[in-house]
Tab-separated table of C-alpha atoms in Angstrom:
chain	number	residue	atom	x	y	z
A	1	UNK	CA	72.322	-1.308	137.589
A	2	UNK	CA	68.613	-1.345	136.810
A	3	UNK	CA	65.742	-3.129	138.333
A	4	UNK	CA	62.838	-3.839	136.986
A	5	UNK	CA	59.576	-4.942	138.831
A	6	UNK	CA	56.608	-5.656	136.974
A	7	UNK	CA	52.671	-6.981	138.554
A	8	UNK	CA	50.872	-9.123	138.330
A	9	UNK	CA	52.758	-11.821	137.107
A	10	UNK	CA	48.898	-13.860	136.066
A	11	UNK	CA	45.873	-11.484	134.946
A	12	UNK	CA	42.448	-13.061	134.157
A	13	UNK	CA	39.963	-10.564	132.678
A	14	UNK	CA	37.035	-11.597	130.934
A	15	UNK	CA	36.774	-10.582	127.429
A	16	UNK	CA	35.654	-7.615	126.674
A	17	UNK	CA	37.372	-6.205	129.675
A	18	UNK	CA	40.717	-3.919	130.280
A	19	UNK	CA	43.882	-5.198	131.392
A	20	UNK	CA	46.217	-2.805	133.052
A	21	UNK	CA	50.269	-4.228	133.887
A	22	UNK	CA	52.471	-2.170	135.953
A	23	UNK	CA	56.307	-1.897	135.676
A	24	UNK	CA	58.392	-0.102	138.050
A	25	UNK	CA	62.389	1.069	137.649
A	26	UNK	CA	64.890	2.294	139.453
A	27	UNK	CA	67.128	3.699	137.493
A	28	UNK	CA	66.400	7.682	136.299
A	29	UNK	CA	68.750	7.513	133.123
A	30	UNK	CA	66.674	4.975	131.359
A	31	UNK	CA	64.663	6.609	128.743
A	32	UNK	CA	63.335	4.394	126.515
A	33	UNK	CA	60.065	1.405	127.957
A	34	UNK	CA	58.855	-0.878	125.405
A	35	UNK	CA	56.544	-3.430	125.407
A	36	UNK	CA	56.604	-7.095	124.261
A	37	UNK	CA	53.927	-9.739	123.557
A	38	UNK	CA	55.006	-13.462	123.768
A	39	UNK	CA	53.114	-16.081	122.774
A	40	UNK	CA	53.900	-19.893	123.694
A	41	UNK	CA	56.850	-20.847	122.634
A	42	UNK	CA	57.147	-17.841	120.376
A	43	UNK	CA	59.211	-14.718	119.849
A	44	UNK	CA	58.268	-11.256	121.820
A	45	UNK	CA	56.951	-8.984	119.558
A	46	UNK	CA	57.214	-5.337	120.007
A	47	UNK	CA	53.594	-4.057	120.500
A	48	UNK	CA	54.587	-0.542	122.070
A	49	UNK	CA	56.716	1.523	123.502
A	50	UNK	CA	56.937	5.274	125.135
A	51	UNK	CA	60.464	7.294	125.365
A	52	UNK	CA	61.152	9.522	128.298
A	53	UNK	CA	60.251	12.543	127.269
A	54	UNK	CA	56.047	11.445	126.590
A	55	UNK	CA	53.571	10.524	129.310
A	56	UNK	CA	51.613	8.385	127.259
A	57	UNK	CA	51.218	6.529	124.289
A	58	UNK	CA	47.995	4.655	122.526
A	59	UNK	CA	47.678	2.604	119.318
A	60	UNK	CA	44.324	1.545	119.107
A	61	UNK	CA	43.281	-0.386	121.809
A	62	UNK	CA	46.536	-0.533	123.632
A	63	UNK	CA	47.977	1.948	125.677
A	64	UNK	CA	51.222	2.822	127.820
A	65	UNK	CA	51.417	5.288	130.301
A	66	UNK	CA	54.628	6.800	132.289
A	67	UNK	CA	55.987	8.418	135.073
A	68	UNK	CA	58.907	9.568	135.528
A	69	UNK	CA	58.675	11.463	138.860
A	70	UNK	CA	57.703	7.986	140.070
A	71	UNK	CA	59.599	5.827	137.933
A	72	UNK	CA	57.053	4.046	136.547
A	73	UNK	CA	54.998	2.811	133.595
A	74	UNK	CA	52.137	0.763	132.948
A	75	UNK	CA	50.355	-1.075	129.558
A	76	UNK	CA	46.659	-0.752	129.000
A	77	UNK	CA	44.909	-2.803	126.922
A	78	UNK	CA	41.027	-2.012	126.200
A	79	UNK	CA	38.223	-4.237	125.041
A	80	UNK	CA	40.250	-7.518	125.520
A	81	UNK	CA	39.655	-10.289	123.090
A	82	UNK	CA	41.147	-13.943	123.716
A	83	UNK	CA	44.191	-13.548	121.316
A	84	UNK	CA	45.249	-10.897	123.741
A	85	UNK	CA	46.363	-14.147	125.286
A	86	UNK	CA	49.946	-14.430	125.755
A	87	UNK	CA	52.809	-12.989	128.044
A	88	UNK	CA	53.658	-9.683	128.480
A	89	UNK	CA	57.582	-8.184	128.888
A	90	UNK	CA	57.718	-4.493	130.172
A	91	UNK	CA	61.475	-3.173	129.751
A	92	UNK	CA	63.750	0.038	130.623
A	93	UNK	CA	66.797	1.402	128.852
A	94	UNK	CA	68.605	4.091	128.599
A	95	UNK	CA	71.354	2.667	125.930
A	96	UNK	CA	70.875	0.466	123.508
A	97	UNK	CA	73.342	-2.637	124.613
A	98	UNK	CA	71.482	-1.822	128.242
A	99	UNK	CA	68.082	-3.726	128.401
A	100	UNK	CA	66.105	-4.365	131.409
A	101	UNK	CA	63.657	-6.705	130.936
A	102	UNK	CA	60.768	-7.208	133.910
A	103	UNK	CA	60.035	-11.037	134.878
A	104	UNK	CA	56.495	-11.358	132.561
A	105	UNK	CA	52.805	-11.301	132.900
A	106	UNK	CA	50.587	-13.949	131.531
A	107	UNK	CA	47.540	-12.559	130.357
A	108	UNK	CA	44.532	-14.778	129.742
A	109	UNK	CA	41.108	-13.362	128.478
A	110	UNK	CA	38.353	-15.546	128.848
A	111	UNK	CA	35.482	-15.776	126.245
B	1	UNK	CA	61.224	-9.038	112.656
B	2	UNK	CA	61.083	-11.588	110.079
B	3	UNK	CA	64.527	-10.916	109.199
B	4	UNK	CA	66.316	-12.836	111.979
B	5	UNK	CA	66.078	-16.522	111.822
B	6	UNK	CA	67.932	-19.003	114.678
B	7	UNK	CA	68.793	-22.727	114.304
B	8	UNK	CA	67.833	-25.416	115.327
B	9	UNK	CA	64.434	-24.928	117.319
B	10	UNK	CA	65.190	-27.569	119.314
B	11	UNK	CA	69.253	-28.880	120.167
B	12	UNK	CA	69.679	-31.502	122.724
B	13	UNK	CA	73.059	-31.246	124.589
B	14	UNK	CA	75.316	-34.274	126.603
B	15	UNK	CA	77.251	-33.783	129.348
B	16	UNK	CA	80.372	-32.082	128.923
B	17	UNK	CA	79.658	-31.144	125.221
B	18	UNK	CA	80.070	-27.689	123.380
B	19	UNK	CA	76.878	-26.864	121.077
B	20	UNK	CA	76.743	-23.650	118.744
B	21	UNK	CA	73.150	-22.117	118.260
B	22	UNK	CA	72.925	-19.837	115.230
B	23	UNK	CA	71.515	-16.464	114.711
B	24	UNK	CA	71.434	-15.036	111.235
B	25	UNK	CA	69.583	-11.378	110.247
B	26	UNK	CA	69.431	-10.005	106.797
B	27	UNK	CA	68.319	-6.671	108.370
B	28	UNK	CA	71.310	-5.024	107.994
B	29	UNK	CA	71.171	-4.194	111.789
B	30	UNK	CA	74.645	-3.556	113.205
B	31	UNK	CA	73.935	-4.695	116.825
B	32	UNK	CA	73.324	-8.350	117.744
B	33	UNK	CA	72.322	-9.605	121.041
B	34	UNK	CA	72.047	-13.029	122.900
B	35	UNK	CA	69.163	-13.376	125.678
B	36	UNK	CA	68.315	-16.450	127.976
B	37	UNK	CA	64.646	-17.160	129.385
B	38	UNK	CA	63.842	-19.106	132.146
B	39	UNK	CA	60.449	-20.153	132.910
B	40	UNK	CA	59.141	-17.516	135.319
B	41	UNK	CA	62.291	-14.849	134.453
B	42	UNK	CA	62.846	-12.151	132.282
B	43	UNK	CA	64.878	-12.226	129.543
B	44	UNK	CA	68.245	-11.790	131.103
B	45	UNK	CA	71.821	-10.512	128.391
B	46	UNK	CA	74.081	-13.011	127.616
B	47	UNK	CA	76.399	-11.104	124.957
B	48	UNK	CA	76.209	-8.413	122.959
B	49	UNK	CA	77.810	-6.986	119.707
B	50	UNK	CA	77.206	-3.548	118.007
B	51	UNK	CA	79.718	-3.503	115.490
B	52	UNK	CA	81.420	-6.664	113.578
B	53	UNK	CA	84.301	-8.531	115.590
B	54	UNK	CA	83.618	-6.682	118.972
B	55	UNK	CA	81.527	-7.745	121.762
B	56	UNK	CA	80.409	-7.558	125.470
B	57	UNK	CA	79.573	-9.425	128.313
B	58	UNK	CA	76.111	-9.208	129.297
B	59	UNK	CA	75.065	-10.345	132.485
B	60	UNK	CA	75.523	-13.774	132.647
B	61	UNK	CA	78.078	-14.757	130.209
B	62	UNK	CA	80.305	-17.170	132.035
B	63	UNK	CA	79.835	-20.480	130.395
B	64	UNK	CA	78.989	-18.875	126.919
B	65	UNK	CA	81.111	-17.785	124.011
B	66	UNK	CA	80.258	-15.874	121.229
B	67	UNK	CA	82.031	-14.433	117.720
B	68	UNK	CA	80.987	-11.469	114.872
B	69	UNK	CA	83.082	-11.842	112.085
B	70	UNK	CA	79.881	-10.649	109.934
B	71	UNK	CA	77.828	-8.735	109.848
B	72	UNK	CA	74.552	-11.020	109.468
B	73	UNK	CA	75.868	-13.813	111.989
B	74	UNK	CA	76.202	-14.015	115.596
B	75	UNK	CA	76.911	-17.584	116.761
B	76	UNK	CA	76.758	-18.649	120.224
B	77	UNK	CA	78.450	-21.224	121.744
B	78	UNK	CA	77.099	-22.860	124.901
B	79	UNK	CA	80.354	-24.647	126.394
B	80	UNK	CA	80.523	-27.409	129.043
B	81	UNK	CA	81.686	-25.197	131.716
B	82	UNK	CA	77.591	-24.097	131.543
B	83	UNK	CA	75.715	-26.343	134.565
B	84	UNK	CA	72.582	-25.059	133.727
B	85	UNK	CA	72.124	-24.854	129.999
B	86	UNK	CA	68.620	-25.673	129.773
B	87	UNK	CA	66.493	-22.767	128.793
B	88	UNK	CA	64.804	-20.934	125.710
B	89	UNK	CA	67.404	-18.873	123.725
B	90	UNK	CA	66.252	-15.435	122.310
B	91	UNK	CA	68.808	-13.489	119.425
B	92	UNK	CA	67.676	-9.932	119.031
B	93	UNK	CA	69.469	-7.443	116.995
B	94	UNK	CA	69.183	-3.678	116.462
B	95	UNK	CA	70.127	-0.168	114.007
B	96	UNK	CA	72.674	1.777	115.434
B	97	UNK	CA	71.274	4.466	117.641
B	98	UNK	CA	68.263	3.186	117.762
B	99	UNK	CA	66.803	0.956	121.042
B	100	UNK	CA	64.305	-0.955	119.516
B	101	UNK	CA	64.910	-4.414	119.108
B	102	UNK	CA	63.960	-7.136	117.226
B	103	UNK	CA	63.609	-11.310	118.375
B	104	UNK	CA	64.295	-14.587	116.039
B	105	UNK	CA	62.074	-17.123	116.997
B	106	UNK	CA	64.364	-18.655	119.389
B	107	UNK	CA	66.287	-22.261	120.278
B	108	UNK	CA	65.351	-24.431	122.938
B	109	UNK	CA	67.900	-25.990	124.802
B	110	UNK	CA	67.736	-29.473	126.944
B	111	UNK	CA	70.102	-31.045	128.074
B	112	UNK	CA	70.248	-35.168	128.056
């Protein structure tokens, strides 16, 4: 089945700065990587995602990236401000029942 | 996203008791899926159903039940033979075809 790794699992930038979260799979069927936002004790919230056959994605100031050669895929997010806050899910699919989800990154943006 | 609502937010469980956490969607979505967080985990599949009285085994389904006899509803049932209940339920559901999913706003489970 698929694995997916995703670093760090804590990022501090200070605001203003970019935040960059790396995701790594293993299997080269999935074709479909979005990303979620959670917030304490919240639902994840799709904020992005990228399909398989695009290298990169932006909606304003976030940003995913992939690779496919390298089975990879990474979230950018520019000009962080503190409700940025919150944990991060990357995932990989490549059918819709088939979701796998990496193990989080808390993001915290200090004023 | 706002279309899928779960109950209760909290739902404390005894020993050796059944408990039923509801998911309800008014999005018309035909899939329905049941996810468990731990703290420090990913969300990991429970069940999953893409089509009304039919569904699979996720990954870690022993000690769960589930049913879809609507469309809208997909109940799960967290039965005693569960050690380790205790975590933050997540339903998601889904169009058909389509990947993207959707989250309620989740049950959290304790156990007494």
């Amino acid at each position: 089945g698929e694995n997916v790794e995703q670093h760090p699992s804590t990022l501090s930038v200070q605001e203003g700065d970019s935040a960059v979260i790396k995701c790594t799979y293993s299997d080269s069927a999935s074709n479909y990587f979005p990303w979620y936002k959670q917030e304490l004790g919240k639902r994840p919230q799709l904020i992005i995602d990228i399909r398989s056959n695009v290298g990169e994605k932006k909606d304003q100031r976030i940003a995913v990236t992939l690779n496919k050669t390298a089975k990879h895929f990474s979230l950018h997010i520019t000009e962080t401000q503190p409700e940025d806050s919150a944990v991060y899910f990357c995932a990989a699919s490549n059918a819709p029942s088939e979701f796998y989800f990496g193990t989080g990154t808390s993001l915290t943006v200090i004023p | 996203d706002g279309g899928i609502t779960q109950s209760p937010k909290y739902l404390f469980r005894k020993e050796g008791q059944n408990v039923t956490l509801s998911c309800e969607q008014n999005l018309n979505h035909d899939a329905m899926y049941w996810y468990r967080q731990d703290p420090g985990q990913g969300l990991r599949l429970i069940y999953y159903s893409q089509i009304v009285n039919d569904f699979q085994k996720g990954d870690i389904a022993e000690g769960y039940s589930v049913s879809r006899e609507k469309k809208e509803s997909f109940p799960l049932t967290v039965t005693s033979a569960q050690k380790n209940p205790t975590a933050f339920y997540l339903c998601a559901s889904s169009t058909q075809g389509t990947e993207t999913q959707y989250f309620g706003p989740g049950t959290r489970l304790l156990v007494l």
